[in-house]
PDB file of C-alpha atoms in Angstrom:
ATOM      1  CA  UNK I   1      33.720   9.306 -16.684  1.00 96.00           C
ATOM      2  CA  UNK I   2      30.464   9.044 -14.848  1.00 98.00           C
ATOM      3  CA  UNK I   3      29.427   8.114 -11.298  1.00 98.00           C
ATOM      4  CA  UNK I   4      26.046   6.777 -10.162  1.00 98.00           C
ATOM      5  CA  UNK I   5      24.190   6.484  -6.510  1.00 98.00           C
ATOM      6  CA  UNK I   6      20.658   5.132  -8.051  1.00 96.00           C
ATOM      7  CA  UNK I   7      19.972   2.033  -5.851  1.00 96.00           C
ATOM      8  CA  UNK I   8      18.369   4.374  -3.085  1.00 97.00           C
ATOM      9  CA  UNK I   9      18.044   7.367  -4.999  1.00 95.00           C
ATOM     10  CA  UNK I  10      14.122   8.087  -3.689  1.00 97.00           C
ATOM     11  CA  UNK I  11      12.817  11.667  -5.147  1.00 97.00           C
ATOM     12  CA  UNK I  12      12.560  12.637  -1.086  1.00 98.00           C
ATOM     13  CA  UNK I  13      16.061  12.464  -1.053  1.00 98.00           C
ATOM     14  CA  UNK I  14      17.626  13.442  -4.362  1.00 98.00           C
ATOM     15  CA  UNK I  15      19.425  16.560  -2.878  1.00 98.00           C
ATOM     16  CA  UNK I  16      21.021  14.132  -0.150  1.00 99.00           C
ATOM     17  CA  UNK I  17      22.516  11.537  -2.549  1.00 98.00           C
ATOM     18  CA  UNK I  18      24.135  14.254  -4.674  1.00 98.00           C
ATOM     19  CA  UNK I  19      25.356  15.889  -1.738  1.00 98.00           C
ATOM     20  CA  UNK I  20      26.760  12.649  -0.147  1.00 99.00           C
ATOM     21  CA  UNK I  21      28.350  12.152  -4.078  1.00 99.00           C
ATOM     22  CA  UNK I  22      30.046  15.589  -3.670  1.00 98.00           C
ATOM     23  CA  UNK I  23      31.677  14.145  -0.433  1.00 99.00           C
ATOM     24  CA  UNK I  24      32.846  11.301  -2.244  1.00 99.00           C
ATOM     25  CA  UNK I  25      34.300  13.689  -4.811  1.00 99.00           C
ATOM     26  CA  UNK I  26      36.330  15.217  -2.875  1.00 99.00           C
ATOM     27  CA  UNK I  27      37.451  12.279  -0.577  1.00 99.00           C
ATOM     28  CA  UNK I  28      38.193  10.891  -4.237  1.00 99.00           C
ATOM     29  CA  UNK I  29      40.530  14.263  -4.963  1.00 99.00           C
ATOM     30  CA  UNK I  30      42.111  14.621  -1.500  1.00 99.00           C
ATOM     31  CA  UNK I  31      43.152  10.733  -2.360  1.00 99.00           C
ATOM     32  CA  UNK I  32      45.177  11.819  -5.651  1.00 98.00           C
ATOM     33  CA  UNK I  33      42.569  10.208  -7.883  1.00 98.00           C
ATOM     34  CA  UNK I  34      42.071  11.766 -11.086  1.00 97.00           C
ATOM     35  CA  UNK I  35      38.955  11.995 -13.445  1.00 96.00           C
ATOM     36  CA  UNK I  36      36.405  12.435 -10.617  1.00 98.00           C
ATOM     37  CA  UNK I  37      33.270  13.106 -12.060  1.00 98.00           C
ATOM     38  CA  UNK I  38      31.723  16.582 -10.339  1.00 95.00           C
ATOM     39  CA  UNK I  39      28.588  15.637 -10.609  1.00 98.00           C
ATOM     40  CA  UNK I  40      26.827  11.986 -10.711  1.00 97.00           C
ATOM     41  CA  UNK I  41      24.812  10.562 -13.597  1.00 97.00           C
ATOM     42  CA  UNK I  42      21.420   9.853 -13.430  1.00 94.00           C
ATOM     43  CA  UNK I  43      20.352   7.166 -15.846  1.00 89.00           C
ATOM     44  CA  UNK I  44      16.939   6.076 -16.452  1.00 81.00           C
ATOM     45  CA  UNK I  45      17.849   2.310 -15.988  1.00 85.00           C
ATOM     46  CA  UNK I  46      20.545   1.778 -13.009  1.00 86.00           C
ATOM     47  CA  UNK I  47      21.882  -0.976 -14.785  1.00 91.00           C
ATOM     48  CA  UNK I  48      22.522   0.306 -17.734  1.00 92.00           C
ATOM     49  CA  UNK I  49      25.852   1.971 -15.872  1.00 94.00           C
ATOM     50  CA  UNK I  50      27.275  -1.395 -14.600  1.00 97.00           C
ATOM     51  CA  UNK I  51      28.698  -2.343 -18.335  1.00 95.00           C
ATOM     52  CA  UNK I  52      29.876   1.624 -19.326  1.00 96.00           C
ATOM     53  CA  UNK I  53      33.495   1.614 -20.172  1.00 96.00           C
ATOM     54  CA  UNK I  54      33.654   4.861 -18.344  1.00 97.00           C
ATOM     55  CA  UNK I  55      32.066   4.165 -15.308  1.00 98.00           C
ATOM     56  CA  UNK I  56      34.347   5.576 -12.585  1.00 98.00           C
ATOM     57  CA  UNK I  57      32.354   4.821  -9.558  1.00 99.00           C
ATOM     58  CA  UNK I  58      28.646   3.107  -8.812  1.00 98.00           C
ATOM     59  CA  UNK I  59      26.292   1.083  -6.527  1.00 98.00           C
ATOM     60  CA  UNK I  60      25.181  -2.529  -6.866  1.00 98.00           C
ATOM     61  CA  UNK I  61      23.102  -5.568  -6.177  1.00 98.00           C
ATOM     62  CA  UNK I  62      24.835  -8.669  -5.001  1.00 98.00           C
ATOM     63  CA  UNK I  63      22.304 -10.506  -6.982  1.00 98.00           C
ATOM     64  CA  UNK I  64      23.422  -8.776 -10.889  1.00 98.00           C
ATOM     65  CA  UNK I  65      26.761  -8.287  -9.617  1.00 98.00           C
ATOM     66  CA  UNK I  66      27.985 -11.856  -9.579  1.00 98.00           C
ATOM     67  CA  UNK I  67      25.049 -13.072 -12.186  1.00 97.00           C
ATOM     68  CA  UNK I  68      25.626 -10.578 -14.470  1.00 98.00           C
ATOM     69  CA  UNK I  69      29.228  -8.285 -13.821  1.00 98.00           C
ATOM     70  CA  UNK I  70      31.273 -10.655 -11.524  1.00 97.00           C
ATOM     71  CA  UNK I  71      34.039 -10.346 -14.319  1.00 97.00           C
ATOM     72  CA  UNK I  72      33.302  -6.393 -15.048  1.00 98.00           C
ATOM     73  CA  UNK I  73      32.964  -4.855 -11.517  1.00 98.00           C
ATOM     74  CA  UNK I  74      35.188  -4.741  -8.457  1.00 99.00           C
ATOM     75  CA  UNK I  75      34.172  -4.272  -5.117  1.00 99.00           C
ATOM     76  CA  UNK I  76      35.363  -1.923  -2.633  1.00 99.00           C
ATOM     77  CA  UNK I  77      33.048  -2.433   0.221  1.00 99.00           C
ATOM     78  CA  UNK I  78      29.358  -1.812   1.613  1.00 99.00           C
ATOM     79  CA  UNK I  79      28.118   1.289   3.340  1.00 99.00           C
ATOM     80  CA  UNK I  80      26.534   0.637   6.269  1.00 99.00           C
ATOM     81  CA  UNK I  81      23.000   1.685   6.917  1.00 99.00           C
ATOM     82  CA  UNK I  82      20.501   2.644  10.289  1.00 98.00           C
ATOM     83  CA  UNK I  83      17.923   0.480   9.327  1.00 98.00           C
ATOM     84  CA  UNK I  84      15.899  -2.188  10.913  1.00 98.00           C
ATOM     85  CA  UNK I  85      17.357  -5.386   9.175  1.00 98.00           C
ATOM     86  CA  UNK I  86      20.766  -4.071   8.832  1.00 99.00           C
ATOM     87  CA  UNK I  87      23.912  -5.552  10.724  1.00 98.00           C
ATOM     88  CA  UNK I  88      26.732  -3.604   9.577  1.00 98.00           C
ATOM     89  CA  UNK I  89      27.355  -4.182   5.875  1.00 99.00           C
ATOM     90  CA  UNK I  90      24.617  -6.856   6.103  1.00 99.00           C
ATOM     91  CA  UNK I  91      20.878  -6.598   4.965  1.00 99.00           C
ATOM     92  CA  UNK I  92      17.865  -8.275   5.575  1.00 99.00           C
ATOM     93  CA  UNK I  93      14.089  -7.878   3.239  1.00 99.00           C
ATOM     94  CA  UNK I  94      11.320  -7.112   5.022  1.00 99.00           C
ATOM     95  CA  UNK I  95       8.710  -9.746   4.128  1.00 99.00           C
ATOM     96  CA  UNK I  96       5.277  -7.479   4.374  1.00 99.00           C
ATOM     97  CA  UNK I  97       1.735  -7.927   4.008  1.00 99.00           C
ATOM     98  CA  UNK I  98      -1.013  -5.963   3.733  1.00 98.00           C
ATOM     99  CA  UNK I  99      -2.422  -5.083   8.138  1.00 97.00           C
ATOM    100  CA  UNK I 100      -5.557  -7.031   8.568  1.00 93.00           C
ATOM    101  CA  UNK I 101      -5.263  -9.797   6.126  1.00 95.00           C
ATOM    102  CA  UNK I 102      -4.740 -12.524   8.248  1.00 95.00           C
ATOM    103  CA  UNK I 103      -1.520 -13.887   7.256  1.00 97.00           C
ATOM    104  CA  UNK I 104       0.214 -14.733  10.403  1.00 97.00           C
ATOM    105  CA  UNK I 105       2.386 -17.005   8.600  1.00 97.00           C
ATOM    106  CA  UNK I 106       4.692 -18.113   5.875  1.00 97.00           C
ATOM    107  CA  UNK I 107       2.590 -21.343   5.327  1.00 97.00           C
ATOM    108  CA  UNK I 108      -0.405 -18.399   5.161  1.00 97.00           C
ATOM    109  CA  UNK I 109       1.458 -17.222   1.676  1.00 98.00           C
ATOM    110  CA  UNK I 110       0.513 -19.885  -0.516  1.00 97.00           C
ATOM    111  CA  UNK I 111      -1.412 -19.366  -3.077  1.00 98.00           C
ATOM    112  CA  UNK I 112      -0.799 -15.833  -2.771  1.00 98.00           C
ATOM    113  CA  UNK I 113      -0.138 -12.880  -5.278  1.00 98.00           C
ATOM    114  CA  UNK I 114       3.650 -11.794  -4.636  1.00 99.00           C
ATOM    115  CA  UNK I 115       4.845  -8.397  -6.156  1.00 99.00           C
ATOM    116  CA  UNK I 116       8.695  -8.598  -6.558  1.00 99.00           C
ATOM    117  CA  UNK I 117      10.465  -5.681  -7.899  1.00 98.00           C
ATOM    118  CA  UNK I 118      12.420  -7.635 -10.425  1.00 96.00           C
ATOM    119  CA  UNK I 119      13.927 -11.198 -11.327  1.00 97.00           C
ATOM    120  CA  UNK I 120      17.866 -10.043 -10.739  1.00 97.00           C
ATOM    121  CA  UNK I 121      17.165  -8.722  -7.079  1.00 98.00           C
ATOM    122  CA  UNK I 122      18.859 -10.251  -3.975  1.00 98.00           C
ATOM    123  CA  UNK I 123      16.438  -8.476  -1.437  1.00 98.00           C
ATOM    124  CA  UNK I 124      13.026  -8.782  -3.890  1.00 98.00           C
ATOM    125  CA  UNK I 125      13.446 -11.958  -5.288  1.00 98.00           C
ATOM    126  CA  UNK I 126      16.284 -14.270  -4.038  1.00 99.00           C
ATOM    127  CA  UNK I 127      16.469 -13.417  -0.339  1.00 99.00           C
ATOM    128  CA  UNK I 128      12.229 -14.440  -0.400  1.00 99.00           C
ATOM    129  CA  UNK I 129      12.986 -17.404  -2.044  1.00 98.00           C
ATOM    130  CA  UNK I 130      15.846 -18.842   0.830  1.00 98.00           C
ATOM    131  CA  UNK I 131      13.565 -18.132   3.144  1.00 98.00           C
ATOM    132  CA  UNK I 132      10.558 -20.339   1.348  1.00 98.00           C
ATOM    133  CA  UNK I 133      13.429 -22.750   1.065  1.00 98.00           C
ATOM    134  CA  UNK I 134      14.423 -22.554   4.190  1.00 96.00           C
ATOM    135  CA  UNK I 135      10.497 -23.301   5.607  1.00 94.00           C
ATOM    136  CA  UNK I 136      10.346 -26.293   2.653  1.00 94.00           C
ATOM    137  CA  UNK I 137       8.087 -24.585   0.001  1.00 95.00           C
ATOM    138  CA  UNK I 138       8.014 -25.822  -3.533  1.00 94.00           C
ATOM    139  CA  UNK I 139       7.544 -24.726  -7.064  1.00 95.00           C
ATOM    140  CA  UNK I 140       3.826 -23.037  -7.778  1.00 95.00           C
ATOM    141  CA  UNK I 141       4.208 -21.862  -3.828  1.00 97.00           C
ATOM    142  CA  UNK I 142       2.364 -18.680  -5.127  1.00 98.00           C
ATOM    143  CA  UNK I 143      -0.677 -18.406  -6.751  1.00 97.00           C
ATOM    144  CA  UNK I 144       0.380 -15.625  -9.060  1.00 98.00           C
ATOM    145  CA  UNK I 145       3.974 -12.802  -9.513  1.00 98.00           C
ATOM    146  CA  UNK I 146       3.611  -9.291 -10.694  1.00 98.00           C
ATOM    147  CA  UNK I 147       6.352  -7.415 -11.465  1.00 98.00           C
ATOM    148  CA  UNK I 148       6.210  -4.275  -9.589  1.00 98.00           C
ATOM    149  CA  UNK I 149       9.944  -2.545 -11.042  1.00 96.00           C
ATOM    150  CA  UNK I 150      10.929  -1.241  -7.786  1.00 97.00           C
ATOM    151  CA  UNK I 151      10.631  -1.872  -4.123  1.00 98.00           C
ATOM    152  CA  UNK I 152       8.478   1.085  -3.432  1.00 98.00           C
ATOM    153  CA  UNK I 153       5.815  -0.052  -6.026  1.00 99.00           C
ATOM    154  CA  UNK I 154       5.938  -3.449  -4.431  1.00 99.00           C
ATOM    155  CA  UNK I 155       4.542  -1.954  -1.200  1.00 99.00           C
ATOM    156  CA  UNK I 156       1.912   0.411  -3.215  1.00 99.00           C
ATOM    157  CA  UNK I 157       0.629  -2.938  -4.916  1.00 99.00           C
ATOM    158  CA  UNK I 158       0.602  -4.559  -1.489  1.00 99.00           C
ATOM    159  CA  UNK I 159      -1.081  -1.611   0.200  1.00 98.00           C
ATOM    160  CA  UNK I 160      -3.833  -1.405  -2.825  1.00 98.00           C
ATOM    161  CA  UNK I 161      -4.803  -5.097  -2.750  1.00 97.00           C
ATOM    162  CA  UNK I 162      -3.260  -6.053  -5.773  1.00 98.00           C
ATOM    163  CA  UNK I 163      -0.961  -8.259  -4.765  1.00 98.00           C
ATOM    164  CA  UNK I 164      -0.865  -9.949  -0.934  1.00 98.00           C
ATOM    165  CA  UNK I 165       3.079  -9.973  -0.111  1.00 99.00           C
ATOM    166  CA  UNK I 166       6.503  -8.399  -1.433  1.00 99.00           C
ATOM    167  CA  UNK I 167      10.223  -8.635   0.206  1.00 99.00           C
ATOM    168  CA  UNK I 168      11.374  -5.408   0.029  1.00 99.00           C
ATOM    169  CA  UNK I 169      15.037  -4.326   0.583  1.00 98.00           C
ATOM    170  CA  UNK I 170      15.138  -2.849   4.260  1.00 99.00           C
ATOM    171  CA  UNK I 171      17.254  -0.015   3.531  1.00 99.00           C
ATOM    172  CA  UNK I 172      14.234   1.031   1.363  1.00 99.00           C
ATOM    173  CA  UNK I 173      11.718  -0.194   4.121  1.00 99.00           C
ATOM    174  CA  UNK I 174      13.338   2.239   5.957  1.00 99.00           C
ATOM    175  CA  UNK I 175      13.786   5.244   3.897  1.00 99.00           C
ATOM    176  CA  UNK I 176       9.951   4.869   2.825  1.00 99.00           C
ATOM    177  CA  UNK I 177       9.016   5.040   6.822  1.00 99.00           C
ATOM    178  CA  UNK I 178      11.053   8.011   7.059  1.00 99.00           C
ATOM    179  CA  UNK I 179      10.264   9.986   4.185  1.00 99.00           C
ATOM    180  CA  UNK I 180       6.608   8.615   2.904  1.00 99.00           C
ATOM    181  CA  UNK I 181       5.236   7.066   6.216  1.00 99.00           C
ATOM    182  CA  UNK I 182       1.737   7.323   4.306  1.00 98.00           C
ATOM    183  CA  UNK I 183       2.596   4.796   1.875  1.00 98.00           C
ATOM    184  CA  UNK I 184       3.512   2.319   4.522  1.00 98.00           C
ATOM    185  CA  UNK I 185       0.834   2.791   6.920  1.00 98.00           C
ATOM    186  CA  UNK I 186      -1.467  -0.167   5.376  1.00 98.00           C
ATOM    187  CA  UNK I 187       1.402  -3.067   5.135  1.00 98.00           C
ATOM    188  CA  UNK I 188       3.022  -4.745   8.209  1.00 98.00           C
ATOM    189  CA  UNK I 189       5.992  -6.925   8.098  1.00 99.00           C
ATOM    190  CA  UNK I 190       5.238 -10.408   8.533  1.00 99.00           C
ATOM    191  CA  UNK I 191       9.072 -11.837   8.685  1.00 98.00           C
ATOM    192  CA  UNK I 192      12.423 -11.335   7.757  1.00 99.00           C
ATOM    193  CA  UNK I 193      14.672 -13.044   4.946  1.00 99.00           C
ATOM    194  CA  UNK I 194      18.013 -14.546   6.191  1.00 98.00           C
ATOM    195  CA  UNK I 195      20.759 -11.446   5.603  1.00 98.00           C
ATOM    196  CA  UNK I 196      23.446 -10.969   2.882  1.00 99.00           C
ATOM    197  CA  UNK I 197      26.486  -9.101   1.589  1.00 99.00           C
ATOM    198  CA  UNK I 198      24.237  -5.978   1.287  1.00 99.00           C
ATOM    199  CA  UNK I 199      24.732  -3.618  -1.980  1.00 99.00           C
ATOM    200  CA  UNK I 200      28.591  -2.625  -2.567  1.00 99.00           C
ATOM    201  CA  UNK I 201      30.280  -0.023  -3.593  1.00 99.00           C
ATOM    202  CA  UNK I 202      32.117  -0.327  -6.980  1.00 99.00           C
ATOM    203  CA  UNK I 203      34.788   0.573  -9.644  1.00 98.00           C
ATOM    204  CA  UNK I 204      35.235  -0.956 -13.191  1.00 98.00           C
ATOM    205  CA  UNK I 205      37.179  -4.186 -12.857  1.00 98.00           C
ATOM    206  CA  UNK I 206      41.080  -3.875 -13.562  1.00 95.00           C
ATOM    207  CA  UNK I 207      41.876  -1.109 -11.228  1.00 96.00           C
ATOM    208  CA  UNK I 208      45.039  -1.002  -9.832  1.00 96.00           C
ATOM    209  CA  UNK I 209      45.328  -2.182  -6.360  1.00 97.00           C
ATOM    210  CA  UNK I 210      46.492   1.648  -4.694  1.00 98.00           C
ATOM    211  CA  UNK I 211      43.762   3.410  -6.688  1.00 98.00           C
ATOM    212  CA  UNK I 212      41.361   0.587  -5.002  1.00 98.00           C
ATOM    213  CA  UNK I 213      42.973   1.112  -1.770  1.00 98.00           C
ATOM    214  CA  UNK I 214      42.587   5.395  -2.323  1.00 99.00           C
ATOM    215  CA  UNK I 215      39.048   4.963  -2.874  1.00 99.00           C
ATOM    216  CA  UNK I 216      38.923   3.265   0.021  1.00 99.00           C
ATOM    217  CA  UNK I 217      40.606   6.141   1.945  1.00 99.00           C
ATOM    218  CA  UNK I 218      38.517   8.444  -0.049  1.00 99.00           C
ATOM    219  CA  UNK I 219      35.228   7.204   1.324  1.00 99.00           C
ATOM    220  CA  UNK I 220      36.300   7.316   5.186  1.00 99.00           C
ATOM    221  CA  UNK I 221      37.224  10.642   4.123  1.00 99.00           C
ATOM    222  CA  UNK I 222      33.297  11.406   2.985  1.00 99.00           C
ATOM    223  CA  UNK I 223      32.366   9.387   6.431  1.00 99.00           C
ATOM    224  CA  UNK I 224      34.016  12.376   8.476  1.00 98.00           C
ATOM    225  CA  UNK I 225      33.595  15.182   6.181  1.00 98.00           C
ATOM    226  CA  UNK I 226      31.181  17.767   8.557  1.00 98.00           C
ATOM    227  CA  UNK I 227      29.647  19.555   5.533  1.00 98.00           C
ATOM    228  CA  UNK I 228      28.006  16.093   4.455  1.00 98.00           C
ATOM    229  CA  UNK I 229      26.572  15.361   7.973  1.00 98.00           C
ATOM    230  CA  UNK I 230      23.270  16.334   7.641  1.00 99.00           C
ATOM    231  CA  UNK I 231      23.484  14.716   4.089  1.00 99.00           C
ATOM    232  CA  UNK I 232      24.524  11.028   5.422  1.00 99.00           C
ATOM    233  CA  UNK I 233      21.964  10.794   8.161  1.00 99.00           C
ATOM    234  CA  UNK I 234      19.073  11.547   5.474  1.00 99.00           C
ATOM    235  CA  UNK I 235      20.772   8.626   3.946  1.00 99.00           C
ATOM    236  CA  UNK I 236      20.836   6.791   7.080  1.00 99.00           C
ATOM    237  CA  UNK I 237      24.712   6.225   6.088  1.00 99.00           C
ATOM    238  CA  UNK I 238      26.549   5.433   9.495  1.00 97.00           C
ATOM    239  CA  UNK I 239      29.724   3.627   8.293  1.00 98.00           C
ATOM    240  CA  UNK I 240      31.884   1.925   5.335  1.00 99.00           C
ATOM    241  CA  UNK I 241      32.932  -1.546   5.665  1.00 99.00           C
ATOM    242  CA  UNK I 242      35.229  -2.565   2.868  1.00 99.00           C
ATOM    243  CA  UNK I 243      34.844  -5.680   1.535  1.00 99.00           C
ATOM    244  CA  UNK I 244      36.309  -8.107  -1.707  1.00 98.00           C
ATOM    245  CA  UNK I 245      34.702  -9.583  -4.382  1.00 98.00           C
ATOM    246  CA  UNK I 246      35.263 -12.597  -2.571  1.00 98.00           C
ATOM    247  CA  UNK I 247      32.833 -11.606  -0.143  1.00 98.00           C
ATOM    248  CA  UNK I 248      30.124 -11.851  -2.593  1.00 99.00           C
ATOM    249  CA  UNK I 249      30.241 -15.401  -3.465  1.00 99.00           C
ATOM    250  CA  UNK I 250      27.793 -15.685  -0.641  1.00 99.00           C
ATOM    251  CA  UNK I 251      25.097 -14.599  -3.216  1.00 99.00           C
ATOM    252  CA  UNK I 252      25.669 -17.604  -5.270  1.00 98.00           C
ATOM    253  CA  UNK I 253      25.697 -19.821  -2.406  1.00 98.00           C
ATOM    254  CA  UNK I 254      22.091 -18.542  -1.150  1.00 98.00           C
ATOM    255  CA  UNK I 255      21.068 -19.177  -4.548  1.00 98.00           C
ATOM    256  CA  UNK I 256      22.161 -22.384  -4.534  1.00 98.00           C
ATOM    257  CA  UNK I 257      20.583 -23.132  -0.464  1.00 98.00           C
ATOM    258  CA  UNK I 258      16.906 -22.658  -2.535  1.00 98.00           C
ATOM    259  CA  UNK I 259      17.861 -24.688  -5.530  1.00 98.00           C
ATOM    260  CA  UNK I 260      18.803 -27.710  -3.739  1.00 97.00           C
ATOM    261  CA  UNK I 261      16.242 -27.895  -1.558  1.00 97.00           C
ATOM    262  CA  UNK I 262      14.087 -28.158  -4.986  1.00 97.00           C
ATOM    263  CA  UNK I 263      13.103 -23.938  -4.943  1.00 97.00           C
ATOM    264  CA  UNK I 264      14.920 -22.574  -8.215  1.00 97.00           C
ATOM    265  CA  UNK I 265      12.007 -19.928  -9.050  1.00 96.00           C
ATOM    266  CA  UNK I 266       9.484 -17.915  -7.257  1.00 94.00           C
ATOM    267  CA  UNK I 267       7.553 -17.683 -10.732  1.00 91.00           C
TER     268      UNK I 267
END
């Protein structure tokens, strides 16, 4: 069985996020469950866990979870973050530009080169496009999209010139101020997207309803564990809400906000 943390898994922190795994572990084990990995799996693509048949335990998008694994994955909740843009299990993008431009605007976007860090992303690519929605923008709002592959290369095309604007997940916003302040320094944010679900916690679909319910148990458990103290709050981890797979339907729904008001790509 293997069990990945990858969606904030920044080199800074590496240490952190398989400490904060080891606290799962044992929440896991105090709960009764069986076949807890020791260690987590690192895997060069994060999604290519979300489909293993011996996935035990992982982190994911609302955006590939009910596009892609709505039918593979179950939800057992979101951990909750101290980040600007985060309201409990809730997250926000931060919409950022490069200081000094002179966008001051939304409307100052178009035409525009937008990194995004990939096409299946809630806070890169979906949450942007409500929010151009939302403020009546049409197809060809941008003059050009570059696919960065990940949030923090988003901000160091932003910051070299290469592209003028990226969404980027707050939680990541936040870890980069934290831990590589540098590589923020030339961006500024410019607006927030509307919030979502923000990325769950989850177990292979089909799991029995108590060994859902231990999990549960077993990540409180992690949430008061001392020894991982020092490990959550370099995580910015401050809580655990659990949540359903019903609760992600909301992802479909802000899909659907952009489409109907005539927005159904950003490319």
């Amino acid at each position: 069985m293997i069990a990945t943390l990858d969606m904030y898994d920044l080199p800074e922190i590496r240490e952190a996020t398989d400490a904060w795994w080891q606290a799962l572990a044992r929440g896991f084990e105090a709960e009764g469950l069986t076949g807890v990995p020791q260690t987590r799996t690192r895997l060069a693509e994060e999604s290519d866990a979300w489909s293993r048949p011996d996935l035990f335990f992982t982190q994911i998008c609302g955006y590939p979870l009910r596009r892609f694994h709505k039918d593979g994955l179950t939800v057992l909740g979101a951990p909750c973050y101290e980040a600007e843009g985060c309201n409990g299990p809730r997250y926000r993008s931060a919409v950022i530009v490069q200081s000094g431009a002179g966008i001051t605007s939304i409307e100052g976007l178009r035409g525009q080169r937008l990194a995004y860090n990939n096409s299946s992303s809630q806070s890169g690519m979906s949450a942007l496009r409500a929010l151009l929605a939302e403020q009546g923008a049409g197809p060809g709002f941008f003059g050009d999209a570059i696919r960065s592959g990940g949030h923090r290369m988003s901000v160091a095309l932003v910051t070299s010139g290469e592209a003028d604007v990226a969404a980027v997940d707050c939680v990541t916003w936040a870890l980069l101020r934290k831990y590589a302040p540098e590589e923020c320094a030339a961006v500024e944010i410019l607006a927030w997207t509307p919030d979502a679900p923000g990325l769950p916690y989850a177990v292979r679909a089909g799991a029995a309803p108590a060994s859902i319910a231990a999990m549960r148990r077993g990540i409180e458990r992690a949430l008061a564990d001392p020894s991982a103290k020092e490990a959550r709050a370099a995580l910015l981890i401050d809580g655990f809400t659990p949540l359903a797979d019903h609760n992600y339907v909301e992802i479909d729904e802000i899909e659907t906000f952009a489409v109907e008001r005539g927005l159904p790509s950003l490319f």
